[in-house]
């Protein structure tokens, strides 16, 4: 290598010549490899992303004048791995990082286990334990079926919650106060036990864990329960009971205590017969965890789709059924996530109610979203004072200039940016949180 300035031609015992080089370049075509860098193996950075699909793994297509990603069709340049050729040229035990990312948690754990004896000492002591710890935690929390490359936007609520808990467990922090808001939302009862054990491990490490929760099994596992109520809205906000689960169960005024005593069950809801109902049929659904699934759904009935976390509930209902129904009702072709959709006779619209923020602007409120404010604005515009001043309905909207407070732009509060700390909000001094300017507030209807 020294004589050849970093290159050598070796004659093998089989008579074949083999070329070796320390220059990271091909002597035939001149293609060179960049110096190894963690950014090279990340598809979220331009340095490592496939230049053809920009790290999305799917080709771009023009549809209705918009550029979109074609689902189900991998990028031809990177075969869906999202990585540039230079990153895929680096291999460990015959696999490049895209191959490893396509493995499930269980498969990647086995692959790493087989490599343990072949790793350099520094990697074996510093990197390997961290990798295996995180993979073991994911598997223990019932996520062993997920592939490492799975998009965050395709995860169910329960999967995302447990991945966050794995990140907290793997951090090995102590003396931290963890606050979780209903972590069992979307989870099957089978998954609640694994989640509860993870929370208890956080506690046993010396951390404080505060959970807002309604799931009975989590409440029973708590060291201390704080029950608020007794009702909601103006009927709530009071301390009904606190103590161990057994102590709360003895408080008669506590609804939570009633359930802990085993007396919360009510009579079953009345059900409609299914024999006469028409059926909506989904055939050959294949996406994420769904494998050529076909299912019948009765029309004119309330149907609940249930199953363990990650079994494909949200994928079936939102990503397959809803999208296909919207496409078919609009006269468009079905998306490639299913083979056929039949039985839409009598269905005029398909609407999705999800957890996305309501309204188009941060100024939206329930009254504007539902449409109540339209009628209220009409009433105020009809007041004699408003008519004399020439105020129309738009004057009483905090979404447009004119009647709104311009200091806070109709939001009622001002954002204060603080270095090294999260942003905080304070009430607007000009309108005192009312969102309207003084001239608009001078118009009254029935004293308000």
XYZ file of C-alpha atoms in Angstrom, residues 2-442:
441
model
C 2.856 2.387 0.779
C 4.571 1.650 -2.526
C 1.302 1.990 -4.439
C 0.377 5.290 -2.720
C -2.684 3.734 -1.061
C -3.559 1.107 -3.695
C -2.541 -2.533 -4.150
C -3.329 -5.309 -6.612
C -3.333 -8.745 -4.951
C -3.154 -12.123 -6.653
C -5.378 -14.621 -4.880
C -4.691 -18.333 -4.460
C -7.438 -18.940 -7.022
C -5.445 -16.955 -9.598
C -7.853 -13.974 -9.579
C -6.634 -10.430 -9.156
C -8.243 -8.211 -6.521
C -7.849 -4.466 -6.198
C -7.731 -2.777 -2.767
C -7.491 0.928 -1.995
C -7.439 3.279 0.999
C -8.443 6.234 -1.174
C -12.238 5.532 -1.039
C -12.423 5.789 -4.835
C -12.969 3.376 -7.739
C -9.973 3.118 -10.129
C -12.247 2.253 -13.083
C -14.868 5.001 -12.996
C -13.274 7.436 -10.560
C -16.317 7.494 -8.245
C -15.255 8.582 -4.760
C -16.819 8.058 -1.341
C -17.023 10.900 1.191
C -15.313 10.561 4.563
C -17.497 8.563 6.987
C -19.823 10.923 8.856
C -23.032 10.202 10.843
C -24.899 12.663 8.595
C -24.172 10.427 5.603
C -26.449 7.738 7.083
C -29.400 10.033 7.834
C -32.153 10.474 5.245
C -33.524 13.492 7.134
C -30.472 15.509 6.088
C -29.584 16.487 2.539
C -26.058 15.138 3.076
C -27.340 11.550 3.272
C -30.753 11.676 1.587
C -31.394 10.165 -1.846
C -31.210 13.083 -4.310
C -34.043 11.610 -6.391
C -36.764 11.392 -3.713
C -35.149 13.794 -1.194
C -35.242 11.171 1.552
C -38.977 10.352 1.338
C -38.502 6.908 -0.223
C -41.341 7.431 -2.727
C -41.306 9.157 -6.125
C -43.010 12.494 -6.685
C -45.996 12.683 -9.019
C -48.229 15.498 -10.293
C -51.895 15.114 -9.334
C -54.503 17.834 -9.848
C -51.739 20.409 -10.203
C -50.120 19.433 -6.882
C -46.874 17.574 -6.291
C -47.429 14.523 -4.074
C -45.667 11.351 -3.039
C -46.931 8.200 -4.722
C -47.755 5.694 -1.981
C -46.847 2.056 -2.379
C -44.281 2.788 -5.117
C -40.658 2.932 -3.895
C -38.202 5.383 -5.388
C -36.347 3.753 -8.281
C -33.041 5.371 -7.371
C -32.852 4.177 -3.748
C -35.443 1.321 -3.796
C -37.320 3.030 -0.975
C -34.347 3.128 1.417
C -34.293 6.968 1.248
C -30.481 7.019 1.213
C -27.955 8.170 -1.374
C -25.761 5.525 -3.091
C -22.663 6.456 -1.073
C -24.458 5.635 2.197
C -25.685 2.307 0.818
C -22.131 1.410 -0.231
C -21.097 1.070 3.438
C -22.050 -2.361 4.770
C -21.810 -4.315 7.998
C -22.122 -8.096 7.703
C -23.461 -7.612 4.171
C -26.202 -5.116 5.106
C -26.262 -1.369 4.499
C -28.079 0.920 6.921
C -31.228 0.937 4.766
C -31.428 -2.865 5.043
C -31.054 -2.650 8.819
C -33.716 0.087 9.103
C -36.165 -2.170 7.242
C -35.839 -4.820 9.980
C -38.339 -5.055 12.819
C -37.254 -4.390 16.392
C -37.057 -8.151 17.062
C -35.134 -8.870 13.845
C -32.635 -6.045 14.410
C -32.040 -7.263 17.991
C -31.148 -10.730 16.672
C -28.890 -9.217 13.998
C -27.018 -7.152 16.582
C -26.700 -10.167 18.862
C -24.968 -12.151 16.121
C -22.537 -9.247 15.587
C -21.479 -8.802 19.206
C -18.281 -10.857 18.958
C -17.214 -9.146 15.709
C -17.444 -5.547 16.912
C -14.431 -3.396 17.841
C -13.941 -3.060 21.585
C -14.926 0.634 21.704
C -18.179 -0.044 19.842
C -18.930 -3.081 21.991
C -18.447 -1.092 25.209
C -20.109 2.223 24.300
C -22.539 1.868 21.388
C -23.762 -1.730 21.509
C -25.240 -1.585 25.088
C -27.218 1.580 24.257
C -28.638 0.010 21.091
C -29.640 -3.244 22.740
C -31.184 -1.413 25.734
C -33.517 0.623 23.511
C -34.465 -2.356 21.358
C -35.167 -4.480 24.440
C -37.395 -1.742 25.893
C -39.349 -1.430 22.633
C -39.860 -5.183 22.557
C -40.860 -5.304 26.229
C -43.535 -2.667 25.625
C -45.045 -4.733 22.811
C -43.527 -2.845 19.872
C -41.284 -5.628 18.573
C -43.247 -5.807 15.313
C -42.435 -2.208 14.265
C -39.765 -1.685 11.628
C -37.081 0.848 12.550
C -37.869 2.940 9.446
C -41.597 3.255 10.241
C -42.776 6.850 9.725
C -43.825 8.695 12.880
C -47.006 9.909 11.143
C -48.122 6.293 10.590
C -47.918 5.307 14.269
C -51.070 4.834 16.305
C -51.613 6.954 19.420
C -50.653 4.069 21.694
C -47.511 3.267 19.707
C -46.348 6.893 19.824
C -46.976 7.116 23.584
C -44.962 3.981 24.306
C -42.081 5.098 22.081
C -41.888 8.325 24.106
C -41.799 6.273 27.312
C -38.996 4.122 25.879
C -37.011 7.292 25.177
C -37.524 8.359 28.801
C -36.559 4.947 30.183
C -33.452 4.760 28.002
C -32.258 8.189 29.118
C -31.470 6.802 32.604
C -32.397 10.122 34.218
C -33.200 10.313 37.924
C -34.992 12.929 39.983
C -37.247 13.923 37.047
C -40.961 14.736 37.297
C -42.729 13.063 34.361
C -46.250 14.323 33.537
C -48.346 12.111 31.240
C -51.802 13.038 29.968
C -53.879 9.879 29.457
C -51.108 7.593 28.132
C -53.532 4.673 27.719
C -55.661 6.476 25.099
C -56.055 4.134 22.139
C -54.512 1.184 23.974
C -56.014 -2.284 24.231
C -56.313 -3.575 27.847
C -53.530 -6.085 27.071
C -51.129 -3.206 26.409
C -52.085 -1.350 29.594
C -50.146 -3.828 31.732
C -46.891 -3.318 29.801
C -47.353 0.460 29.973
C -48.030 0.375 33.707
C -44.886 -1.685 34.330
C -42.855 0.870 32.364
C -44.258 3.721 34.470
C -43.440 1.811 37.653
C -39.865 1.328 36.433
C -39.600 5.096 35.946
C -40.792 5.535 39.538
C -38.449 2.881 40.935
C -35.488 4.694 39.365
C -36.135 7.650 41.650
C -38.452 9.721 39.466
C -41.858 11.258 40.153
C -44.605 10.140 37.762
C -47.863 12.124 37.609
C -50.529 10.659 35.315
C -53.909 12.010 34.231
C -55.832 8.794 33.682
C -59.214 7.043 33.686
C -58.053 3.458 33.109
C -58.922 1.389 36.184
C -55.816 -0.841 36.049
C -53.493 2.190 36.058
C -55.417 3.801 38.945
C -55.148 0.606 41.002
C -51.359 0.502 40.431
C -50.879 4.082 41.687
C -49.277 4.831 45.042
C -51.479 7.910 45.471
C -54.765 8.889 43.800
C -56.182 12.433 43.545
C -59.857 12.418 42.508
C -61.283 15.722 41.232
C -64.931 16.488 40.640
C -67.613 15.762 41.539
C -68.863 16.802 38.085
C -67.538 18.723 35.094
C -67.293 22.428 34.264
C -68.870 24.596 37.005
C -69.669 21.399 38.959
C -66.022 20.320 39.125
C -62.673 21.606 40.298
C -62.990 20.343 43.861
C -61.033 17.675 45.681
C -63.400 14.748 46.187
C -60.924 12.221 47.556
C -57.220 11.456 47.799
C -55.109 8.639 49.174
C -54.355 5.066 48.200
C -56.740 3.349 45.758
C -58.320 1.487 48.708
C -58.870 4.737 50.611
C -60.484 6.422 47.578
C -62.717 3.386 47.064
C -64.251 3.990 50.527
C -65.360 7.560 49.688
C -69.056 7.423 48.730
C -69.034 10.795 46.928
C -66.275 9.666 44.554
C -67.291 8.373 41.114
C -63.789 6.920 40.784
C -64.274 5.216 44.149
C -67.548 3.717 42.908
C -65.692 2.017 40.032
C -62.891 0.890 42.334
C -65.549 -0.717 44.547
C -66.869 -2.580 41.503
C -70.178 -0.727 41.346
C -69.726 1.398 38.251
C -71.216 -0.909 35.633
C -74.469 0.239 34.055
C -77.088 -1.521 31.914
C -76.041 -2.272 28.306
C -77.059 0.108 25.521
C -79.881 -1.023 23.219
C -78.650 -2.510 19.932
C -80.166 -2.648 16.468
C -80.438 -5.960 14.598
C -77.658 -6.650 12.090
C -79.430 -9.163 9.861
C -81.294 -6.532 7.830
C -78.422 -4.036 7.562
C -76.682 -3.404 4.239
C -72.927 -3.917 4.212
C -69.956 -1.789 3.222
C -67.186 -4.154 2.092
C -63.458 -3.413 2.142
C -61.506 -5.996 0.140
C -57.749 -6.579 0.080
C -56.616 -3.792 2.424
C -52.793 -3.790 2.489
C -51.000 -0.976 4.324
C -48.619 -0.839 7.305
C -49.722 -3.719 9.575
C -52.687 -4.793 7.368
C -52.067 -7.852 5.199
C -54.687 -8.346 2.458
C -57.526 -7.744 4.929
C -61.190 -7.944 3.890
C -64.000 -6.864 6.212
C -67.760 -6.101 6.130
C -69.166 -3.063 7.966
C -72.951 -2.735 8.541
C -74.477 0.556 7.367
C -76.835 2.485 9.630
C -75.204 0.980 12.720
C -72.569 1.987 15.297
C -69.459 -0.111 14.643
C -66.440 -0.230 16.954
C -63.081 -1.406 15.621
C -60.942 -2.801 18.439
C -57.707 -4.734 18.908
C -54.290 -4.488 20.506
C -52.172 -1.433 19.807
C -50.556 -1.639 16.385
C -52.991 -4.222 15.022
C -54.123 -1.818 12.279
C -57.308 -0.207 13.641
C -56.499 3.378 12.664
C -54.925 2.225 9.416
C -58.089 0.339 8.413
C -60.594 3.052 9.357
C -58.723 6.250 8.529
C -56.075 5.395 5.951
C -58.043 2.776 3.999
C -61.826 3.051 4.501
C -62.098 6.837 4.782
C -59.711 7.601 1.930
C -61.321 5.019 -0.347
C -64.846 6.235 0.429
C -63.869 9.864 -0.223
C -62.251 8.913 -3.536
C -65.182 6.771 -4.704
C -67.793 9.396 -3.770
C -65.771 12.034 -5.643
C -65.655 9.843 -8.757
C -61.901 9.244 -8.469
C -60.048 5.958 -8.644
C -59.406 4.017 -5.460
C -56.063 4.514 -3.686
C -53.620 1.589 -4.014
C -54.135 0.538 -0.381
C -57.057 -1.779 -1.155
C -58.386 -3.948 -3.942
C -62.074 -2.972 -3.928
C -64.712 -1.008 -1.999
C -68.376 -1.901 -2.473
C -71.715 -1.163 -0.819
C -71.619 2.645 -0.827
C -75.240 2.907 -2.025
C -77.093 5.387 0.157
C -73.885 6.946 1.506
C -73.763 10.588 0.416
C -70.712 11.862 2.321
C -67.694 10.625 4.263
C -66.564 12.787 7.179
C -63.619 12.287 9.535
C -63.656 13.606 13.087
C -60.109 13.464 14.420
C -57.912 15.110 17.047
C -56.479 17.781 14.745
C -56.877 21.415 15.926
C -60.203 23.022 15.016
C -60.345 26.042 12.766
C -57.903 27.465 10.267
C -56.275 30.071 12.530
C -55.048 30.128 16.161
C -57.906 32.574 16.840
C -60.578 29.931 16.224
C -62.908 29.159 19.119
C -65.815 26.711 19.472
C -68.315 29.480 18.663
C -66.640 30.333 15.336
C -66.041 26.682 14.389
C -69.654 25.618 14.972
C -71.074 28.820 13.433
C -72.696 30.403 16.491
C -70.669 33.596 16.100
C -72.244 34.287 12.700
C -75.640 34.789 14.318
C -74.166 36.817 17.186
C -72.375 39.147 14.753
C -75.653 39.659 12.858
C -77.399 40.648 16.102
C -74.732 43.212 17.006
C -74.668 44.642 13.485
C -78.439 45.276 13.811
C -78.082 47.344 17.028
C -78.964 51.041 16.371
C -75.550 52.229 17.630
C -73.775 49.879 15.189
C -75.987 50.957 12.268
C -75.407 54.650 13.078
C -71.645 54.072 13.033
C -71.854 52.047 9.833
C -70.634 48.819 11.451
C -71.352 45.648 9.496
C -71.095 42.024 10.600
C -67.348 41.889 9.930
C -66.796 44.626 12.511
C -67.621 42.096 15.217
C -65.126 39.481 14.058
C -61.775 39.130 15.832
C -60.326 37.401 12.766
C -60.211 40.500 10.518
C -58.908 44.030 10.852
C -61.327 46.758 11.886
C -63.062 45.526 15.003
C -60.362 43.377 16.513
C -57.629 44.527 18.862
C -54.578 45.103 16.694
C -52.156 44.843 19.610
C -52.829 41.076 19.932
C -54.414 40.698 16.452
C -57.591 39.293 17.961
C -55.949 36.542 19.990
C -56.552 38.089 23.396
C -53.029 37.286 24.560
C -49.428 38.024 23.680
C -46.646 35.508 23.303
C -43.494 36.185 25.281
C -40.358 34.455 23.974
C -37.951 33.508 26.756
C -34.390 32.379 26.137
C -33.758 28.735 27.148
C -37.371 28.384 28.314
C -40.673 27.566 26.562
C -42.725 30.483 25.241
C -45.276 31.872 27.660
C -48.480 33.872 27.107
C -49.810 36.922 28.960
C -53.234 38.628 28.594
C -53.250 41.544 26.164
C -53.098 44.847 28.072
C -55.022 46.767 25.404
C -58.166 44.610 25.239
C -57.646 42.712 28.528
C -58.162 39.442 26.743
C -61.476 40.477 25.099
C -59.964 40.379 21.551
C -61.896 43.492 20.367
C -60.858 47.146 20.344
C -62.554 49.767 22.525
C -64.827 51.121 19.739
C -66.231 47.665 19.013
C -66.767 46.962 22.701
C -68.719 50.224 23.010
